[in-house]
CSV table of N, CA and C in Angstrom, one decimal:
chain,number,residue,atom,x,y,z
A,1,MET,N,85.5,163.5,118.1
A,1,MET,CA,86.2,162.3,118.3
A,1,MET,C,85.4,161.5,119.5
A,2,ASN,N,85.2,160.3,119.2
A,2,ASN,CA,84.6,159.4,120.1
A,2,ASN,C,85.6,158.6,121.1
A,3,THR,N,85.3,158.5,122.4
A,3,THR,CA,86.2,157.8,123.2
A,3,THR,C,85.5,156.6,123.8
A,4,TRP,N,86.2,155.5,124.0
A,4,TRP,CA,85.6,154.3,124.5
A,4,TRP,C,86.3,153.8,125.8
A,5,SER,N,85.8,153.0,126.6
A,5,SER,CA,86.4,152.5,127.7
A,5,SER,C,87.5,151.5,127.3
A,6,ASP,N,88.7,151.5,127.9
A,6,ASP,CA,89.6,150.4,127.5
A,6,ASP,C,89.7,149.3,128.6
A,7,GLU,N,88.9,149.5,129.7
A,7,GLU,CA,89.0,148.4,130.7
A,7,GLU,C,88.3,147.2,130.2
A,8,PRO,N,88.9,146.0,130.5
A,8,PRO,CA,88.2,144.7,130.0
A,8,PRO,C,86.9,144.6,130.9
A,9,GLY,N,86.0,144.0,130.2
A,9,GLY,CA,84.7,143.7,130.8
A,9,GLY,C,83.7,144.9,131.1
A,10,GLU,N,84.1,146.1,130.7
A,10,GLU,CA,83.3,147.2,131.0
A,10,GLU,C,82.8,147.8,129.6
A,11,VAL,N,81.5,148.2,129.7
A,11,VAL,CA,80.9,148.7,128.5
A,11,VAL,C,80.8,150.1,128.8
A,12,ALA,N,81.2,151.1,127.9
A,12,ALA,CA,81.1,152.5,128.1
A,12,ALA,C,80.2,153.2,127.1
A,13,VAL,N,79.6,154.4,127.4
A,13,VAL,CA,78.9,155.1,126.5
A,13,VAL,C,79.9,156.0,125.7
A,14,ALA,N,79.6,156.1,124.5
A,14,ALA,CA,80.5,156.9,123.6
A,14,ALA,C,80.3,158.4,124.0
A,15,THR,N,81.4,159.1,124.1
A,15,THR,CA,81.2,160.5,124.4
A,15,THR,C,81.9,161.2,123.1
A,16,ASN,N,81.2,162.3,122.8
A,16,ASN,CA,81.7,163.1,121.6
A,16,ASN,C,82.5,164.3,122.1
A,17,ASP,N,83.7,164.4,122.0
A,17,ASP,CA,84.6,165.4,122.5
A,17,ASP,C,84.3,166.8,121.8
A,18,ALA,N,83.7,166.7,120.6
A,18,ALA,CA,83.4,168.0,119.8
A,18,ALA,C,82.2,168.7,120.3
A,19,GLU,N,81.4,168.1,121.3
A,19,GLU,CA,80.2,168.7,121.8
A,19,GLU,C,80.6,170.0,122.6
A,20,PRO,N,79.9,171.0,122.6
A,20,PRO,CA,80.3,172.2,123.4
A,20,PRO,C,79.8,171.9,124.9
A,21,ASP,N,80.5,172.6,125.7
A,21,ASP,CA,80.1,172.5,127.3
A,21,ASP,C,78.6,172.9,127.3
A,22,GLY,N,77.8,172.3,128.3
A,22,GLY,CA,76.4,172.7,128.6
A,22,GLY,C,75.6,172.1,127.4
A,23,ALA,N,75.9,170.9,126.8
A,23,ALA,CA,75.2,170.3,125.8
A,23,ALA,C,73.8,169.9,126.4
A,24,ALA,N,72.8,169.7,125.6
A,24,ALA,CA,71.4,169.4,126.2
A,24,ALA,C,71.4,168.1,126.8
A,25,GLU,N,72.1,167.1,126.3
A,25,GLU,CA,72.1,165.8,126.9
A,25,GLU,C,73.3,165.5,127.8
A,26,GLN,N,73.2,165.1,129.0
A,26,GLN,CA,74.3,164.8,129.8
A,26,GLN,C,74.8,163.4,129.4
A,27,GLN,N,76.1,163.2,129.5
A,27,GLN,CA,76.5,161.8,129.1
A,27,GLN,C,76.3,160.9,130.4
A,28,GLU,N,75.9,159.7,130.2
A,28,GLU,CA,75.6,158.8,131.2
A,28,GLU,C,76.8,158.1,131.6
A,29,GLN,N,76.8,157.8,132.9
A,29,GLN,CA,78.0,157.1,133.5
A,29,GLN,C,78.1,155.7,132.8
A,30,ALA,N,79.3,155.3,132.7
A,30,ALA,CA,79.7,154.0,132.1
A,30,ALA,C,79.0,152.8,132.8
A,31,LEU,N,78.6,151.8,132.0
A,31,LEU,CA,78.1,150.6,132.5
A,31,LEU,C,79.2,149.7,133.1
A,32,GLY,N,78.8,148.8,134.1
A,32,GLY,CA,79.8,147.9,134.6
A,32,GLY,C,80.0,148.0,136.0
A,33,SER,N,81.0,147.1,136.5
A,33,SER,CA,81.1,147.0,138.0
A,33,SER,C,81.7,148.3,138.5
A,34,ARG,N,81.4,148.7,139.7
A,34,ARG,CA,81.9,149.8,140.4
A,34,ARG,C,82.8,149.4,141.6
A,35,ALA,N,83.2,148.1,141.5
A,35,ALA,CA,84.0,147.5,142.6
A,35,ALA,C,85.4,148.2,142.6
A,36,PRO,N,86.1,148.3,143.7
A,36,PRO,CA,87.4,148.9,143.7
A,36,PRO,C,88.4,148.1,142.8
A,37,ALA,N,89.4,148.7,142.3
A,37,ALA,CA,90.2,148.2,141.4
A,37,ALA,C,91.0,146.9,141.9
A,38,PHE,N,91.4,146.9,143.2
A,38,PHE,CA,91.9,145.7,143.7
A,38,PHE,C,91.1,144.6,143.8
A,39,VAL,N,89.7,144.7,143.9
A,39,VAL,CA,88.9,143.6,143.9
A,39,VAL,C,88.7,143.1,142.4
A,40,LYS,N,88.6,144.1,141.4
A,40,LYS,CA,88.4,143.7,140.0
A,40,LYS,C,89.6,142.9,139.4
A,41,ASP,N,90.8,143.2,140.0
A,41,ASP,CA,92.1,142.6,139.6
A,41,ASP,C,92.2,141.1,140.0
A,42,ARG,N,91.5,140.7,141.0
A,42,ARG,CA,91.5,139.3,141.4
A,42,ARG,C,90.2,138.6,141.2
A,43,ARG,N,90.2,137.6,140.3
A,43,ARG,CA,89.0,137.0,139.9
A,43,ARG,C,88.1,136.3,140.9
A,44,ILE,N,88.8,135.6,141.9
A,44,ILE,CA,88.0,135.0,142.9
A,44,ILE,C,87.5,136.1,143.9
A,45,LEU,N,88.2,137.1,144.2
A,45,LEU,CA,87.7,138.2,145.0
A,45,LEU,C,86.6,138.9,144.3
A,46,HIS,N,86.7,139.1,143.1
A,46,HIS,CA,85.6,139.9,142.3
A,46,HIS,C,84.3,139.0,142.3
A,47,LEU,N,84.5,137.7,142.1
A,47,LEU,CA,83.4,136.8,142.1
A,47,LEU,C,82.7,136.7,143.5
A,48,SER,N,83.4,136.8,144.6
A,48,SER,CA,82.9,136.6,145.8
A,48,SER,C,82.2,138.1,146.1
A,49,TRP,N,82.9,139.1,145.7
A,49,TRP,CA,82.2,140.5,145.8
A,49,TRP,C,80.9,140.6,145.1
A,50,GLN,N,80.7,140.1,143.9
A,50,GLN,CA,79.5,140.0,143.1
A,50,GLN,C,78.4,139.1,143.8
A,51,VAL,N,78.9,138.0,144.4
A,51,VAL,CA,77.9,137.2,145.1
A,51,VAL,C,77.4,137.9,146.4
A,52,GLY,N,78.3,138.6,147.0
A,52,GLY,CA,77.8,139.4,148.3
A,52,GLY,C,77.0,140.6,147.9
A,53,ILE,N,77.2,141.2,146.8
A,53,ILE,CA,76.4,142.3,146.3
A,53,ILE,C,75.0,141.6,146.0
A,54,PHE,N,75.0,140.6,145.3
A,54,PHE,CA,73.7,140.0,144.8
A,54,PHE,C,72.9,139.6,146.1
A,55,VAL,N,73.5,139.0,147.1
A,55,VAL,CA,72.8,138.5,148.3
A,55,VAL,C,72.3,139.7,149.0
A,56,VAL,N,73.0,140.7,149.2
A,56,VAL,CA,72.5,141.9,149.9
A,56,VAL,C,71.3,142.6,149.1
A,57,GLY,N,71.6,142.7,147.8
A,57,GLY,CA,70.6,143.3,147.0
A,57,GLY,C,69.2,142.5,147.1
A,58,LEU,N,69.4,141.1,147.0
A,58,LEU,CA,68.3,140.2,147.0
A,58,LEU,C,67.5,140.3,148.3
A,59,ALA,N,68.3,140.5,149.5
A,59,ALA,CA,67.6,140.6,150.8
A,59,ALA,C,66.9,141.9,150.8
A,60,VAL,N,67.3,143.0,150.3
A,60,VAL,CA,66.6,144.3,150.2
A,60,VAL,C,65.4,144.1,149.4
A,61,VAL,N,65.5,143.5,148.2
A,61,VAL,CA,64.4,143.4,147.3
A,61,VAL,C,63.3,142.5,147.9
A,62,VAL,N,63.7,141.5,148.5
A,62,VAL,CA,62.7,140.7,149.2
A,62,VAL,C,61.9,141.4,150.4
A,63,ALA,N,62.7,142.2,151.1
A,63,ALA,CA,62.1,143.0,152.2
A,63,ALA,C,61.1,144.0,151.5
A,64,GLY,N,61.5,144.5,150.4
A,64,GLY,CA,60.6,145.5,149.7
A,64,GLY,C,59.3,144.8,149.3
A,65,VAL,N,59.4,143.5,148.7
A,65,VAL,CA,58.3,142.8,148.2
A,65,VAL,C,57.4,142.5,149.4
A,66,ILE,N,58.0,142.1,150.6
A,66,ILE,CA,57.2,141.9,151.8
A,66,ILE,C,56.5,143.1,152.3
A,67,MET,N,57.1,144.2,152.0
A,67,MET,CA,56.4,145.5,152.5
A,67,MET,C,55.3,146.0,151.5
A,68,LEU,N,55.2,145.4,150.4
A,68,LEU,CA,54.1,145.8,149.5
A,68,LEU,C,52.7,145.7,150.1
A,69,PRO,N,52.4,144.5,150.6
A,69,PRO,CA,51.0,144.4,151.2
A,69,PRO,C,51.0,144.8,152.8
A,70,LEU,N,52.2,145.0,153.4
A,70,LEU,CA,52.3,145.4,154.7
A,70,LEU,C,52.7,146.8,154.8
A,71,PRO,N,52.6,147.5,156.0
A,71,PRO,CA,53.0,148.8,156.1
A,71,PRO,C,54.5,149.0,155.9
A,72,GLY,N,54.8,150.1,155.1
A,72,GLY,CA,56.1,150.2,154.8
A,72,GLY,C,56.4,150.8,153.4
A,73,PRO,N,57.4,151.3,153.1
A,73,PRO,CA,57.7,151.9,151.8
A,73,PRO,C,58.3,150.7,150.8
A,74,GLY,N,57.4,149.9,150.3
A,74,GLY,CA,57.8,148.7,149.6
A,74,GLY,C,58.5,149.1,148.3
A,75,TRP,N,57.8,149.9,147.4
A,75,TRP,CA,58.5,150.1,146.1
A,75,TRP,C,59.9,150.9,146.3
A,76,ILE,N,59.9,151.7,147.3
A,76,ILE,CA,61.2,152.5,147.5
A,76,ILE,C,62.3,151.5,147.8
A,77,VAL,N,61.9,150.6,148.8
A,77,VAL,CA,62.9,149.5,149.2
A,77,VAL,C,63.3,148.7,148.1
A,78,ILE,N,62.3,148.2,147.2
A,78,ILE,CA,62.7,147.5,146.0
A,78,ILE,C,63.6,148.2,145.1
A,79,PHE,N,63.5,149.5,144.8
A,79,PHE,CA,64.3,150.3,144.0
A,79,PHE,C,65.6,150.5,144.7
A,80,GLY,N,65.7,150.5,146.0
A,80,GLY,CA,67.0,150.6,146.7
A,80,GLY,C,67.8,149.1,146.5
A,81,GLY,N,67.1,148.1,146.5
A,81,GLY,CA,67.7,146.8,146.3
A,81,GLY,C,68.3,146.8,144.8
A,82,MET,N,67.5,147.3,143.9
A,82,MET,CA,67.9,147.4,142.4
A,82,MET,C,69.2,148.3,142.4
A,83,ALA,N,69.1,149.4,143.1
A,83,ALA,CA,70.4,150.3,143.2
A,83,ALA,C,71.6,149.6,143.8
A,84,ILE,N,71.5,148.7,144.7
A,84,ILE,CA,72.5,148.0,145.2
A,84,ILE,C,73.0,147.0,144.1
A,85,TRP,N,72.1,146.3,143.4
A,85,TRP,CA,72.5,145.4,142.3
A,85,TRP,C,73.2,146.2,141.2
A,86,ALA,N,72.8,147.4,141.0
A,86,ALA,CA,73.3,148.2,139.9
A,86,ALA,C,74.7,148.7,140.2
A,87,THR,N,75.3,148.6,141.3
A,87,THR,CA,76.6,148.8,141.6
A,87,THR,C,77.6,147.8,141.0
A,88,GLU,N,77.0,146.6,140.7
A,88,GLU,CA,77.8,145.6,140.2
A,88,GLU,C,77.4,145.0,138.8
A,89,PHE,N,76.0,145.0,138.6
A,89,PHE,CA,75.5,144.2,137.4
A,89,PHE,C,74.9,145.1,136.4
A,90,VAL,N,75.3,145.0,135.1
A,90,VAL,CA,74.9,145.8,134.0
A,90,VAL,C,73.4,145.7,133.8
A,91,TRP,N,72.8,144.6,133.9
A,91,TRP,CA,71.4,144.4,133.7
A,91,TRP,C,70.5,145.3,134.7
A,92,ALA,N,71.0,145.4,136.0
A,92,ALA,CA,70.3,146.2,137.0
A,92,ALA,C,70.5,147.7,136.6
A,93,GLN,N,71.7,148.1,136.1
A,93,GLN,CA,71.9,149.5,135.7
A,93,GLN,C,71.0,149.8,134.6
A,94,LEU,N,70.8,148.9,133.6
A,94,LEU,CA,69.9,149.2,132.5
A,94,LEU,C,68.5,149.3,132.9
A,95,VAL,N,68.0,148.5,133.9
A,95,VAL,CA,66.7,148.5,134.5
A,95,VAL,C,66.5,149.8,135.1
A,96,LEU,N,67.4,150.3,136.0
A,96,LEU,CA,67.3,151.6,136.7
A,96,LEU,C,67.3,152.7,135.7
A,97,ARG,N,68.1,152.7,134.7
A,97,ARG,CA,68.1,153.9,133.7
A,97,ARG,C,66.7,153.8,133.1
A,98,TRP,N,66.2,152.7,132.6
A,98,TRP,CA,64.8,152.7,132.1
A,98,TRP,C,63.8,153.2,133.0
A,99,THR,N,63.8,152.8,134.3
A,99,THR,CA,62.8,153.2,135.3
A,99,THR,C,63.0,154.7,135.5
A,100,LYS,N,64.2,155.2,135.6
A,100,LYS,CA,64.3,156.7,135.8
A,100,LYS,C,63.7,157.4,134.6
A,101,ARG,N,63.9,157.0,133.4
A,101,ARG,CA,63.4,157.6,132.2
A,101,ARG,C,61.9,157.6,132.3
A,102,LYS,N,61.4,156.4,132.6
A,102,LYS,CA,59.8,156.4,132.7
A,102,LYS,C,59.2,157.2,133.8
A,103,VAL,N,59.9,157.3,134.9
A,103,VAL,CA,59.5,158.1,136.1
A,103,VAL,C,59.5,159.6,135.6
A,104,THR,N,60.6,160.0,134.9
A,104,THR,CA,60.7,161.3,134.5
A,104,THR,C,59.6,161.8,133.5
A,105,GLU,N,59.4,160.8,132.6
A,105,GLU,CA,58.3,161.0,131.7
A,105,GLU,C,57.0,161.2,132.2
A,106,ALA,N,56.7,160.4,133.2
A,106,ALA,CA,55.4,160.3,133.9
A,106,ALA,C,55.2,161.6,134.6
A,107,ALA,N,56.4,162.1,135.4
A,107,ALA,CA,56.2,163.4,136.1
A,107,ALA,C,56.1,164.6,135.2
A,108,GLN,N,56.6,164.5,134.0
A,108,GLN,CA,56.4,165.6,133.0
A,108,GLN,C,55.0,165.6,132.6
A,109,ARG,N,54.4,164.3,132.3
A,109,ARG,CA,53.0,164.3,131.8
A,109,ARG,C,52.1,164.8,133.0
A,110,ALA,N,52.4,164.5,134.2
A,110,ALA,CA,51.6,164.9,135.3
A,110,ALA,C,51.5,166.4,135.6
A,111,LEU,N,52.6,167.0,135.2
A,111,LEU,CA,52.7,168.5,135.3
A,111,LEU,C,52.1,169.2,134.2
A,112,ASP,N,51.7,168.5,133.2
A,112,ASP,CA,50.9,169.1,132.1
A,112,ASP,C,49.6,169.7,132.6
A,113,PRO,N,49.3,171.0,132.3
A,113,PRO,CA,48.1,171.7,132.9
A,113,PRO,C,46.9,170.9,132.5
A,114,GLU,N,46.8,170.5,131.2
A,114,GLU,CA,45.5,169.8,130.9
A,114,GLU,C,45.4,168.4,131.7
A,115,VAL,N,46.5,167.7,131.9
A,115,VAL,CA,46.4,166.5,132.7
A,115,VAL,C,46.0,166.7,134.1
A,116,ARG,N,46.6,167.8,134.7
A,116,ARG,CA,46.3,168.2,136.0
A,116,ARG,C,44.9,168.6,136.2
A,117,ARG,N,44.4,169.3,135.2
A,117,ARG,CA,42.9,169.7,135.3
A,117,ARG,C,42.0,168.6,135.2
A,118,ARG,N,42.3,167.5,134.4
A,118,ARG,CA,41.6,166.3,134.3
A,118,ARG,C,41.6,165.6,135.6
A,119,ASN,N,42.8,165.5,136.2
A,119,ASN,CA,42.9,164.7,137.5
A,119,ASN,C,42.3,165.5,138.6
A,120,ILE,N,42.2,166.8,138.6
A,120,ILE,CA,41.4,167.5,139.6
A,120,ILE,C,39.9,167.2,139.4
A,121,VAL,N,39.5,167.3,138.1
A,121,VAL,CA,38.0,167.0,137.9
A,121,VAL,C,37.6,165.6,138.4
A,122,LEU,N,38.4,164.5,137.9
A,122,LEU,CA,38.2,163.1,138.3
A,122,LEU,C,38.1,163.0,139.8
A,123,THR,N,39.2,163.6,140.6
A,123,THR,CA,39.2,163.5,142.0
A,123,THR,C,38.0,164.2,142.7
A,124,SER,N,37.6,165.3,142.1
A,124,SER,CA,36.4,166.0,142.7
A,124,SER,C,35.1,165.1,142.4
A,125,ILE,N,35.0,164.5,141.3
A,125,ILE,CA,33.8,163.6,141.1
A,125,ILE,C,33.8,162.5,142.0
A,126,GLY,N,35.1,161.9,142.2
A,126,GLY,CA,35.1,160.7,143.1
A,126,GLY,C,34.8,161.1,144.5
A,127,LEU,N,35.2,162.3,145.0
A,127,LEU,CA,34.9,162.8,146.4
A,127,LEU,C,33.4,163.1,146.5
A,128,VAL,N,32.8,163.6,145.5
A,128,VAL,CA,31.3,163.8,145.5
A,128,VAL,C,30.6,162.4,145.7
A,129,ILE,N,31.0,161.4,144.9
A,129,ILE,CA,30.4,160.1,144.9
A,129,ILE,C,30.6,159.6,146.3
A,130,ILE,N,31.8,159.6,146.9
A,130,ILE,CA,32.0,159.0,148.2
A,130,ILE,C,31.2,159.8,149.3
A,131,ALA,N,31.1,161.2,149.2
A,131,ALA,CA,30.3,161.9,150.1
A,131,ALA,C,28.8,161.5,149.9
A,132,ALA,N,28.3,161.3,148.7
A,132,ALA,CA,27.0,160.8,148.6
A,132,ALA,C,26.7,159.4,149.2
A,133,LEU,N,27.7,158.5,149.1
A,133,LEU,CA,27.5,157.2,149.7
A,133,LEU,C,27.5,157.2,151.3
A,134,VAL,N,28.5,158.1,151.8
A,134,VAL,CA,28.5,158.2,153.2
A,134,VAL,C,27.3,158.9,153.7
A,135,GLY,N,26.7,159.9,153.1
A,135,GLY,CA,25.5,160.5,153.4
A,135,GLY,C,24.3,159.6,153.4
A,136,PHE,N,24.1,158.8,152.4
A,136,PHE,CA,23.2,157.7,152.4
A,136,PHE,C,23.3,156.8,153.5
A,137,TYR,N,24.5,156.3,153.8
A,137,TYR,CA,24.7,155.4,154.9
A,137,TYR,C,24.3,156.1,156.2
A,138,VAL,N,24.7,157.4,156.5
A,138,VAL,CA,24.2,158.0,157.7
A,138,VAL,C,22.8,158.2,157.8
A,139,TRP,N,22.1,158.5,156.6
A,139,TRP,CA,20.7,158.7,156.6
A,139,TRP,C,20.0,157.3,156.9
A,140,LYS,N,20.4,156.3,156.4
A,140,LYS,CA,19.7,155.0,156.5
A,140,LYS,C,20.0,154.4,157.8
A,141,PHE,N,21.2,154.4,158.2
A,141,PHE,CA,21.5,153.6,159.5
A,141,PHE,C,21.9,154.5,160.7
A,142,GLY,N,22.2,155.8,160.5
A,142,GLY,CA,22.6,156.7,161.5
A,142,GLY,C,24.1,156.5,161.7
A,143,VAL,N,24.7,157.0,162.7
A,143,VAL,CA,26.1,156.9,163.0
A,143,VAL,C,26.2,155.5,163.8
A,144,VAL,N,26.3,154.4,163.1
A,144,VAL,CA,26.5,153.1,163.6
A,144,VAL,C,27.5,152.4,162.8
A,145,MET,N,28.4,151.7,163.5
A,145,MET,CA,29.4,150.9,162.8
A,145,MET,C,28.7,149.8,162.1
A,146,PRO,N,29.3,149.4,160.9
A,146,PRO,CA,28.7,148.4,160.1
A,146,PRO,C,28.5,147.0,160.8
A,147,TRP,N,29.4,146.7,161.7
A,147,TRP,CA,29.4,145.4,162.4
A,147,TRP,C,28.3,145.4,163.4
A,148,LYS,N,27.7,146.6,163.7
A,148,LYS,CA,26.6,146.6,164.7
A,148,LYS,C,25.2,146.7,164.1
A,149,ILE,N,25.1,146.7,162.9
A,149,ILE,CA,23.9,146.9,162.2
A,149,ILE,C,23.1,145.6,162.4
A,150,LYS,N,21.9,145.7,162.9
A,150,LYS,CA,21.1,144.5,162.9
A,150,LYS,C,20.1,144.4,161.7
A,151,ASP,N,19.7,143.3,161.3
A,151,ASP,CA,18.8,143.2,160.2
A,151,ASP,C,17.6,144.1,160.5
A,152,GLN,N,17.3,145.0,159.6
A,152,GLN,CA,16.1,145.9,159.8
A,152,GLN,C,15.1,145.7,158.6
């Protein structure tokens, strides 16, 4: 038997009551506003709640974008802003679900022994190239900072 959300304006994921406990797939949380019931019941209050959530989320996302070139956890802050938006907006919830799915898939691929082996080999080759370049620099110029090298 399938069940659907009866609340207006909310979209819910169908659940199958016939599934046994411990089913392979967990049911995802329903999409829609997570505002308290007294806020949802009053249109003006709900609209101002959504504006407030949007402004706070926007401030966090902008701070994350600023942190991308500067020191700081830019992507984490951006995803934090998206999580703030996801408390109220369905589009942000869908973006976060897609992002979580992609991150999980990438983590699974990264844990694959063949991929790990390839990454270790590529990292080792990169380190050997960097060591060769540093060795050549020290052989050619000695231990001198690049801005102190005179035309030779």
